Coordinates of C-alpha atoms and ligand atoms in Angstrom, one line a residue:
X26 CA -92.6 -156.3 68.3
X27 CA -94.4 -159.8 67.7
X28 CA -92.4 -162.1 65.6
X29 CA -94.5 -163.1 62.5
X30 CA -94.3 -164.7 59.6
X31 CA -93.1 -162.1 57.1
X32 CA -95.8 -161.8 54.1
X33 CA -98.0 -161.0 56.8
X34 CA -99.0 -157.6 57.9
X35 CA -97.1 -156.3 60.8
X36 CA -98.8 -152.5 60.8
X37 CA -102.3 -151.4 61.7
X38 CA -103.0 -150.0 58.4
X39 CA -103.2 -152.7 55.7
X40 CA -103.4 -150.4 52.8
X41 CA -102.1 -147.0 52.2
X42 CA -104.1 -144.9 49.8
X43 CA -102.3 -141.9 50.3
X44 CA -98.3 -140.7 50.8
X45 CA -98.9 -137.0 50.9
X46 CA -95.5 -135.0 51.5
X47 CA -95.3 -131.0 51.9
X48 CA -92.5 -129.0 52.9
X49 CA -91.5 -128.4 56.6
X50 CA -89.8 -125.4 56.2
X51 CA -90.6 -122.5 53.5
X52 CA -87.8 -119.6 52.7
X53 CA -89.4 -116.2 53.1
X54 CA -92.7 -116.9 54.3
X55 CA -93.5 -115.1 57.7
X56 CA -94.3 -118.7 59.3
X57 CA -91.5 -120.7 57.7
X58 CA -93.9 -123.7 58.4
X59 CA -96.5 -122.2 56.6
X60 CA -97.4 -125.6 54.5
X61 CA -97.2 -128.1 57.0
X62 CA -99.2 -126.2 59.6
X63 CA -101.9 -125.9 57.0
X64 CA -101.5 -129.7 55.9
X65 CA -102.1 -131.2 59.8
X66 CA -105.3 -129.5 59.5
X67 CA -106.6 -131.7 56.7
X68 CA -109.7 -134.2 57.6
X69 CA -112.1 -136.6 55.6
X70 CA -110.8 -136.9 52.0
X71 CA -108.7 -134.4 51.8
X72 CA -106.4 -136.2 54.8
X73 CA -104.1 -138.7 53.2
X74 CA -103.5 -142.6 55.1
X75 CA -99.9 -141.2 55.6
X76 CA -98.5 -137.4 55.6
X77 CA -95.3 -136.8 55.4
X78 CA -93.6 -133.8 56.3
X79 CA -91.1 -133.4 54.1
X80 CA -87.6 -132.5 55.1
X81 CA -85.6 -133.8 52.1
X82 CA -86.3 -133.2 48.7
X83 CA -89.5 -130.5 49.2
X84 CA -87.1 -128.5 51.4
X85 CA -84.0 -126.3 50.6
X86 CA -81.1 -128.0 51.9
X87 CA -80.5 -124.4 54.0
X88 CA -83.9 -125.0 55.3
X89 CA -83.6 -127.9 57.2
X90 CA -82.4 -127.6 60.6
X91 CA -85.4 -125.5 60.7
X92 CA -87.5 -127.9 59.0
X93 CA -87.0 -130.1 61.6
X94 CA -87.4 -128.0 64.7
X95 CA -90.9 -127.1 62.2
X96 CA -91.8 -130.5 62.3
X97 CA -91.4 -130.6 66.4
X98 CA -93.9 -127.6 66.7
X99 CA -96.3 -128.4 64.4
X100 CA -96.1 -132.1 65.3
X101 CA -96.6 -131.5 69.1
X102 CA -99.4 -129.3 68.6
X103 CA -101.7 -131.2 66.2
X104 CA -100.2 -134.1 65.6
X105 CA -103.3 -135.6 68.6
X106 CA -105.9 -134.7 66.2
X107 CA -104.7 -135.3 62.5
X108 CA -106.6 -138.1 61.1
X109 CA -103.8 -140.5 59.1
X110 CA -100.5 -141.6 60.4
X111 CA -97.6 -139.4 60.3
X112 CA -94.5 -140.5 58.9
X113 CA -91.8 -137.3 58.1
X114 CA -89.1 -138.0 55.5
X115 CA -85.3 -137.3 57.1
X116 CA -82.1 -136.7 54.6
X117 CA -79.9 -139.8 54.5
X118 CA -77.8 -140.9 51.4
X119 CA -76.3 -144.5 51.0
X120 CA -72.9 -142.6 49.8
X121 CA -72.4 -139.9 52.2
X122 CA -71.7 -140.2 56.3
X123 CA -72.2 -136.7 56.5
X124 CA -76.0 -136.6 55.2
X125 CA -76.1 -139.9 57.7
X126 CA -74.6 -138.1 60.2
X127 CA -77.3 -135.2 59.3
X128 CA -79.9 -138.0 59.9
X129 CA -79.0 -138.8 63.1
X130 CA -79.1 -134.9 64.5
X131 CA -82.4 -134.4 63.1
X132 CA -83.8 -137.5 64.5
X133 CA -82.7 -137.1 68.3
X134 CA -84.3 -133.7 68.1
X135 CA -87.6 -135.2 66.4
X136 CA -88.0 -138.3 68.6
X137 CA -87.0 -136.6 72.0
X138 CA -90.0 -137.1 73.9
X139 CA -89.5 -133.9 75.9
X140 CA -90.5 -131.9 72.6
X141 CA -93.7 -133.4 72.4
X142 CA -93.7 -134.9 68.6
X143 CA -92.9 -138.7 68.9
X144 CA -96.2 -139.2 70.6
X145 CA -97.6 -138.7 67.3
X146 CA -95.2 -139.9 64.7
X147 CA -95.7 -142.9 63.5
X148 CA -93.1 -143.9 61.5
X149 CA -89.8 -142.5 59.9
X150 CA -89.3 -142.1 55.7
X151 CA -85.7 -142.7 54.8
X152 CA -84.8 -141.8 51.1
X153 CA -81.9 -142.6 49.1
X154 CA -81.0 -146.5 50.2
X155 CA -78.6 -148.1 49.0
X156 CA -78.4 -152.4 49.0
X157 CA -79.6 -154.3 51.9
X158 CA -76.4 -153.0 54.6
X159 CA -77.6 -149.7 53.9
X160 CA -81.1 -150.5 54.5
X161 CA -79.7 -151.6 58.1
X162 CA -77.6 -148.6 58.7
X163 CA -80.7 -146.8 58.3
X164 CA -82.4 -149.3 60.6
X165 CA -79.5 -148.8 63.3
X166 CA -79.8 -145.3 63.7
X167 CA -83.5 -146.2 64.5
X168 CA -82.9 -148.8 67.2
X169 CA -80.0 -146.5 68.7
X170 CA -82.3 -143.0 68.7
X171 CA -85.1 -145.9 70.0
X172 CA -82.2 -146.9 72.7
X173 CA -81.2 -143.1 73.6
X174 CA -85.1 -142.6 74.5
X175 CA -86.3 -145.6 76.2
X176 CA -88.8 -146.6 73.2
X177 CA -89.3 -150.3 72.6
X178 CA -87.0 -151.8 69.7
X179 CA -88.6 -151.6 66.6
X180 CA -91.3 -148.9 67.4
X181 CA -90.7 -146.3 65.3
X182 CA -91.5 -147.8 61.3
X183 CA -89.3 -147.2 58.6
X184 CA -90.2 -146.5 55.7
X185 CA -87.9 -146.5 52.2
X186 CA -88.0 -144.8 49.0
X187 CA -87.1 -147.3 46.6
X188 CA -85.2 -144.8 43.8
X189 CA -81.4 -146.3 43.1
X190 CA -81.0 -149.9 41.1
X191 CA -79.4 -151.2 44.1
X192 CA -82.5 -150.5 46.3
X193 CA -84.4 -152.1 43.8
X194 CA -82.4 -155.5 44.1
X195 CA -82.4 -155.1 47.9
X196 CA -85.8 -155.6 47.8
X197 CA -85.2 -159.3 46.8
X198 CA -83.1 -159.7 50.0
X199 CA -86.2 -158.6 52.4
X200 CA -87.7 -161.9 52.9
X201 CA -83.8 -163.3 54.1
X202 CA -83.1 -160.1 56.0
X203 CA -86.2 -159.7 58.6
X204 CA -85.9 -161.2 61.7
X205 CA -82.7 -161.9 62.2
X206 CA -81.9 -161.1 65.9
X207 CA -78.9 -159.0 64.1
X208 CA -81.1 -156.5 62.8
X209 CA -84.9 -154.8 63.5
X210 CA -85.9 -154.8 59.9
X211 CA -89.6 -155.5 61.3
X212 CA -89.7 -152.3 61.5
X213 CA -90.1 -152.0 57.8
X214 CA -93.7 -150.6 56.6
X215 CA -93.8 -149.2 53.0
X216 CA -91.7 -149.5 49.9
X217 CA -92.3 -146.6 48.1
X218 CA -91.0 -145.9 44.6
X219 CA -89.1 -142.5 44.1
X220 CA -89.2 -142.7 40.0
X221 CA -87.2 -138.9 39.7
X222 CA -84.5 -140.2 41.5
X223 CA -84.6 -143.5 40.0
X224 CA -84.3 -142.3 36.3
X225 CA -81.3 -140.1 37.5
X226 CA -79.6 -143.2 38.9
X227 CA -80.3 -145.3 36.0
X228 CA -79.1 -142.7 33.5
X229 CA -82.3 -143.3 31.4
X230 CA -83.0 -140.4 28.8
X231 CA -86.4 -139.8 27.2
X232 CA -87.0 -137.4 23.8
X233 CA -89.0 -135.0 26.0
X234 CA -87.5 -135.4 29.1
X235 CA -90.7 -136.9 30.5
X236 CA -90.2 -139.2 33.5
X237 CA -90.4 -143.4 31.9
X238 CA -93.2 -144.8 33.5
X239 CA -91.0 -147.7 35.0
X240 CA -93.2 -150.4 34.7
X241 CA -91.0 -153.2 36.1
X242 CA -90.3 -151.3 39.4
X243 CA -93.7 -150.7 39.8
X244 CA -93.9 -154.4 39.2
X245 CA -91.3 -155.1 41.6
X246 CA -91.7 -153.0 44.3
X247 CA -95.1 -154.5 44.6
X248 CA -94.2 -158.0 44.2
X249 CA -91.4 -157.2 47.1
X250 CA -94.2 -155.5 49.6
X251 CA -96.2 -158.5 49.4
X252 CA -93.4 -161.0 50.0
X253 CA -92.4 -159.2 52.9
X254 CA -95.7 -158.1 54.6
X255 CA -95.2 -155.0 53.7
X256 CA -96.9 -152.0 51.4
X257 CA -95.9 -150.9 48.2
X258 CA -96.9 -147.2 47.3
X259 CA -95.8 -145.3 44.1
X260 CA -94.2 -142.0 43.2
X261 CA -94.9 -138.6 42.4
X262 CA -96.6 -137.8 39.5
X263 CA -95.0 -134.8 38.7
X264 CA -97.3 -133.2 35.9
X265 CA -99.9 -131.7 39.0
X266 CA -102.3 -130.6 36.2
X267 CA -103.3 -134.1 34.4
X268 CA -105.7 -135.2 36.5
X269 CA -106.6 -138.2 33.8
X270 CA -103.1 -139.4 33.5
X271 CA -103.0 -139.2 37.3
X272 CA -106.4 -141.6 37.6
X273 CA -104.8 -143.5 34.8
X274 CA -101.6 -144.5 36.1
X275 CA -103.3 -145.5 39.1
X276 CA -105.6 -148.0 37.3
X277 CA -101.9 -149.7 35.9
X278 CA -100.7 -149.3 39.3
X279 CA -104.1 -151.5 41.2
X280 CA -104.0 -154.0 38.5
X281 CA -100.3 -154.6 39.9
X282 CA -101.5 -154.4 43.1
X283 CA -99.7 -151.0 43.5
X284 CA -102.2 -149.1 45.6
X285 CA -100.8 -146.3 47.0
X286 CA -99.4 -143.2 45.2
X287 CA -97.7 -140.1 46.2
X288 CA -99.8 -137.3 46.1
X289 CA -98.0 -133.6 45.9
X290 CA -101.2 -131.8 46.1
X291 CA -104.3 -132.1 48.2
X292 CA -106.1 -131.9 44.9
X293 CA -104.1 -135.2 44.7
X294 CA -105.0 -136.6 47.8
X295 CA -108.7 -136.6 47.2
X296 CA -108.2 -138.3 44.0
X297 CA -105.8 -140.9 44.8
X298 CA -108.1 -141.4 48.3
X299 CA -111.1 -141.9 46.2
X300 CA -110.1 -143.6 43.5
X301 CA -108.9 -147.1 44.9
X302 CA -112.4 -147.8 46.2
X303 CA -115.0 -149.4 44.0
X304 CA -117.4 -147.0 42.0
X305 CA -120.9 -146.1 43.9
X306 CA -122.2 -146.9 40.7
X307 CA -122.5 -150.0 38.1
X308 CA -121.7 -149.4 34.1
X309 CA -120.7 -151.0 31.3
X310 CA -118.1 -149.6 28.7
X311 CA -117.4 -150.4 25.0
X312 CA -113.6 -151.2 23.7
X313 CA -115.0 -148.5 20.5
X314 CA -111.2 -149.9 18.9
X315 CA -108.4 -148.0 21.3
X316 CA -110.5 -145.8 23.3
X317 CA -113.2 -147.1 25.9
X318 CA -116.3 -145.1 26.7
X319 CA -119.0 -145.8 28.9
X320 CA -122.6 -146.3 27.8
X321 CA -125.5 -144.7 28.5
X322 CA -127.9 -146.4 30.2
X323 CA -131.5 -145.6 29.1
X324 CA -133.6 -148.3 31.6
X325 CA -131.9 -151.0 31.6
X326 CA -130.7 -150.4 27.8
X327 CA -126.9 -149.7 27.4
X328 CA -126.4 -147.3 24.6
X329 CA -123.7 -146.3 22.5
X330 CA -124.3 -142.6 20.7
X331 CA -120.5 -141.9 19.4
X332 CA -119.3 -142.5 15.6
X333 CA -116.8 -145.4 16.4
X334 CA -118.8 -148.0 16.2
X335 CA -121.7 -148.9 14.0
X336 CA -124.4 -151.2 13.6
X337 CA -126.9 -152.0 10.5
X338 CA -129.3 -154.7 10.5
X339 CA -131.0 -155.9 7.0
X340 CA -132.3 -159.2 6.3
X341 CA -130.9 -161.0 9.3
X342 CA -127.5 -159.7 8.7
X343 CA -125.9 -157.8 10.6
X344 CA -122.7 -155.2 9.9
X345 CA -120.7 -153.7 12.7
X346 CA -118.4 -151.6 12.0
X347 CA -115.5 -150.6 15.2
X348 CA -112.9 -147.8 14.1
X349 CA -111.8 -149.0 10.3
X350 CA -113.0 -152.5 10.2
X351 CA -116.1 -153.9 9.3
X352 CA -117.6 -157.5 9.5
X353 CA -120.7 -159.4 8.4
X354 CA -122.1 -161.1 10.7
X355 CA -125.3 -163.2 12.2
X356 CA -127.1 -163.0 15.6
X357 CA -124.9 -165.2 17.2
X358 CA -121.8 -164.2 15.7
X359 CA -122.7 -160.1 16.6
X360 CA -123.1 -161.6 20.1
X361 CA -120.1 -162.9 20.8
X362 CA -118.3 -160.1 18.8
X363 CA -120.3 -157.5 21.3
X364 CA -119.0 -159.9 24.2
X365 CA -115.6 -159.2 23.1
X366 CA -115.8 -155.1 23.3
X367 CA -118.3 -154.3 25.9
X368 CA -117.2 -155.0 30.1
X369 CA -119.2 -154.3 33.3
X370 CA -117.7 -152.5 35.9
X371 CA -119.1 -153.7 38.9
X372 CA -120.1 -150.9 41.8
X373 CA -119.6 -151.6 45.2
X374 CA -123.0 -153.1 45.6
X375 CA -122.8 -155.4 42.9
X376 CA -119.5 -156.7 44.7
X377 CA -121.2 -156.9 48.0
X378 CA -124.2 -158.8 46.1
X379 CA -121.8 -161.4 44.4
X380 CA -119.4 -162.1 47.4
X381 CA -122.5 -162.4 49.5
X382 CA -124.1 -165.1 47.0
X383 CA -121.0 -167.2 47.2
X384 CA -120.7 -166.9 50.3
X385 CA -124.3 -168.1 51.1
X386 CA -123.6 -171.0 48.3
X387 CA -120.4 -172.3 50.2
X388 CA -122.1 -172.5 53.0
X389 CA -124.8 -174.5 51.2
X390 CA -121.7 -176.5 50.7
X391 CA -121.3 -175.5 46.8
X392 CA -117.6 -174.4 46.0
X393 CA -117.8 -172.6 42.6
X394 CA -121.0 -171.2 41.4
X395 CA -121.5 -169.2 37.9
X396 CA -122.5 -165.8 38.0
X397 CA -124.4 -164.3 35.0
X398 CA -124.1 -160.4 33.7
X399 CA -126.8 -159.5 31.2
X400 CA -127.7 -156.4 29.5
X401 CA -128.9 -155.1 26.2
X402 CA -126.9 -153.1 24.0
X403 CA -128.2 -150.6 21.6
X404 CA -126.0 -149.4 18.7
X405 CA -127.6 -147.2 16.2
X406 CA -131.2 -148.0 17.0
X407 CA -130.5 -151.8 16.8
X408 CA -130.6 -153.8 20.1
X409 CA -129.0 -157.2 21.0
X410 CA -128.9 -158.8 24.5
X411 CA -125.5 -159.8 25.4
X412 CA -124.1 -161.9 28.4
X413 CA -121.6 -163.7 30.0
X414 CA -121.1 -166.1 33.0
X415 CA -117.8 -165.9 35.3
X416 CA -117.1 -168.7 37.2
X417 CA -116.6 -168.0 40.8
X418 CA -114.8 -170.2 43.4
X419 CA -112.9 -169.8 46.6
X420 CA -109.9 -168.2 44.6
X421 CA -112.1 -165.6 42.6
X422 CA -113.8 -164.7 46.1
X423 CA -110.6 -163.5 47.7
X424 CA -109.5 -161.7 45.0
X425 CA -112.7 -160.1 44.8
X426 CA -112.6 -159.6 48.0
X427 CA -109.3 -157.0 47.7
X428 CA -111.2 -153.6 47.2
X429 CA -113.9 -154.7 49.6
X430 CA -110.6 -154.9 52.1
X431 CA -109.5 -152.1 51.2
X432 CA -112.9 -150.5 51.7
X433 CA -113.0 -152.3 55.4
X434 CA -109.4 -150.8 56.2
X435 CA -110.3 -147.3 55.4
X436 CA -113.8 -147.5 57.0
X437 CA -111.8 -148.7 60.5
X438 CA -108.9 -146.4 60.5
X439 CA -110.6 -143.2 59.2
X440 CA -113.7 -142.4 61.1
X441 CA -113.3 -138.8 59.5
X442 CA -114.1 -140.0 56.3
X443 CA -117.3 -142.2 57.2
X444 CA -119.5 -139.0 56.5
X445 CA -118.5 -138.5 52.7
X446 CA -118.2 -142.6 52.5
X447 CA -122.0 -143.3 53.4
X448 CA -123.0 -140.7 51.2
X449 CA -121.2 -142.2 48.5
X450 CA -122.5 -145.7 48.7
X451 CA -125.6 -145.0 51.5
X452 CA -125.8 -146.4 55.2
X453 CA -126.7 -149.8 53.6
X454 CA -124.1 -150.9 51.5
X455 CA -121.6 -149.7 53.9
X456 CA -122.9 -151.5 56.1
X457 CA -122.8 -154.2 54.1
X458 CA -119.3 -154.3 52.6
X459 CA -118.5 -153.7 56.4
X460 CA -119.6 -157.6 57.0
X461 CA -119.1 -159.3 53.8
X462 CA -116.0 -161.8 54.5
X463 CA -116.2 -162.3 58.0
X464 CA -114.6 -158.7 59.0
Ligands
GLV517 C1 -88.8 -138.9 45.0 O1 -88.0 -138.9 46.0 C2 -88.4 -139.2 43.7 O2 -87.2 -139.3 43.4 O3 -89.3 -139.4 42.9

């Protein structure tokens, strides 16, 4: 494997979207492979970045001796055509040589080339690290099962679930840890949080039982991907029927720059494959005090029809009422009170369009320009023009460019999906986004 610095990317894929696990081995079912047979024949947006075949938690601990031999037939057979990387999860536990020693079995009979699997396999999940020398323990086994079948060192990624305090802190060691000649840590590809097991481990207790939303390991996990080059994707979110609070947490995750989630169903897949890319649409939205809604546009016009918010003219005055409060106010005041509430959320195009004006003005030789946003807002039959200007310079361009990125990295590694994305955003702005930044 190429020695690189280690905040650089080291894997094809730059971005994960998707961590989509199912079961490799089902109790009772006539095929006991039932679900993973039917999950290698996902495509387009219902195919995560990254399956995983799942023969920890998801299966019954009786289960998996044939859970792995289920990954080996399934794997063989379709593995050539599924359209993301595949990336099983393997029982190990930082406390217990036997579950180790589990590990090991499991993996000379998954990465034996004569069964026809490895070809396809991507990368390896390990759950349950402990601090940073189990985290090499884990990355041993690799190099020795790498040894036993004449793969290169470092081949086969490794993968963690980050769901013990002690993993977390490991995290803070990466950067010290990777390429020393003692260890293939380079082989690390995502950090993905397992919050279940993590609330076990910290004995945290909630009123309802619900699982914490663990902020600060979201935080960290992602601060610890991009100081070692590597990707940070979150956890399961275990109540499968809130689709909202799934979309939500993702929004806290991306402003972290968390931007892969787990996904337990494939309902879950096409939500969390969607979601991270920018809207095929421009609109603006309204802070109505605690809840946002989006307006309505009416040409051009951006109305607001709920009971929130309020607006009376009379006499030059204006009075706005938001939730409980009310203010007096004139033009200018109402202005920059309506500049406070209402946002634009760029789509895709309107990115393109701005990146693509920078980039022209830097090449003009100008290094910050401002960009404008206008609109009218209407509130109650009353209409006032609002609008802001964002100053843009090198910084605000990469950042910017992040979803665009993201858009690029999908578009080159999923050809399955280029069908639904040009009917989301049309031939041209895919197009577009495709050569916006120099890609
Ligand atoms: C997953 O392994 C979790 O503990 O959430």
């Amino acid at each position: 494997m190429a020695r690189q610095k280690h905040d650089e990317r080291l894997h094809d894929r730059k971005f994960v979207r998707t961590f989509f696990t199912s079961p490799t081995a089902v109790e009772g079912e006539e095929d006991s492979a039932t679900m993973i047979r039917s999950a290698a024949g996902l495509s387009g947006m219902q195919a995560p970045d990254v399956w995983v075949p799942d023969n920890e938690d998801a299966t019954a601990p009786s289960m998996r001796d044939e859970g792995a031999r289920n990954i080996i037939e399934v794997v063989s057979e379709e593995g050539a055509d599924f359209p993301g990387e595949i990336h099983p999860r393997i029982v190990w536990f930082r406390g217990d040589p036997g579950t180790r020693h589990q590990c090991l079995t499991h993996l000379m009979e998954i990465a034996d080339p004569d069964n026809g699997a490895i070809q396809h396999i991507d990368g390896f999940v390990i759950p349950e690290v402990g601090d940073i020398d189990d985290w090499k323990k884990a990355d041993e086994v690799l190099t020795i099962v790498e040894n036993e079948y004449d793969l290169e060192e470092g081949e086969i990624a490794m993968s963690v679930i980050v769901e013990s305090g002690a993993a977390e802190l490991a995290m803070g060691e990466l950067r010290d840890e990777m390429g020393k000649p003692t260890n293939n840590l380079e082989r690390l590809f995502m950090l993905v949080i397992g919050e279940v097991d993590y609330t076990k481990d910290m004995r945290a207790i909630t009123p309802t039982g619900n699982l914490p939303s663990w902020p600060e390991v979201r935080h960290n996990t992602s601060r610890a991907a991009s100081a070692a080059g590597l990707i940070s994707v979150d956890g399961p979110y275990d109540d499968i029927r809130d689709v909202e609070g799934y979309r939500e947490r993702m929004v806290d995750n991306q402003a972290k720059g968390l931007l892969g989630i787990w996904s337990l169903t494939p309902g879950q897949v096409v939500e969390a494959n969607t979601n991270p890319l920018p809207p095929e649409t421009s609109r603006w939205r309204m802070d109505t005090g605690g809840r946002t809604v989006d307006l309505e546009d009416d040409d051009g016009v951006q109305v607001y029809d709920g009971n929130r918010v309020s607006l009376e003219e009379s006499d030059d005055e204006y009075t706005l009422r938001v939730g409980g409060d009310e203010q007096v106010l004139d033009e200018e005041d109402l202005r920059e009170e309506l500049l406070g509430i209402v946002e634009y959320v760029p789509s895709m195009d309107d990115i393109v369009d701005s990146m693509e004006e920078f980039e022209e003005a830097r090449e003009g030789g100008t290094g910050a320009i401002a960009m404008e946003r206008a609109t009218t807002v209407r509130i109650d039959g009353v209409e006032v023009e609002v609008s802001n200007d964002r100053m843009w310079d090198e910084a605000t361009y990469q950042a910017a460019m992040t979803p665009v990125s993201l858009f690029q990295d999908v578009y080159e590694h999923r050809p399955d999906q280029h069908d639904e994305l040009a009917e989301m955003y049309s031939e041209d702005v895919v197009e577009r986004a495709m050569d916006v930044g120099g890609a």
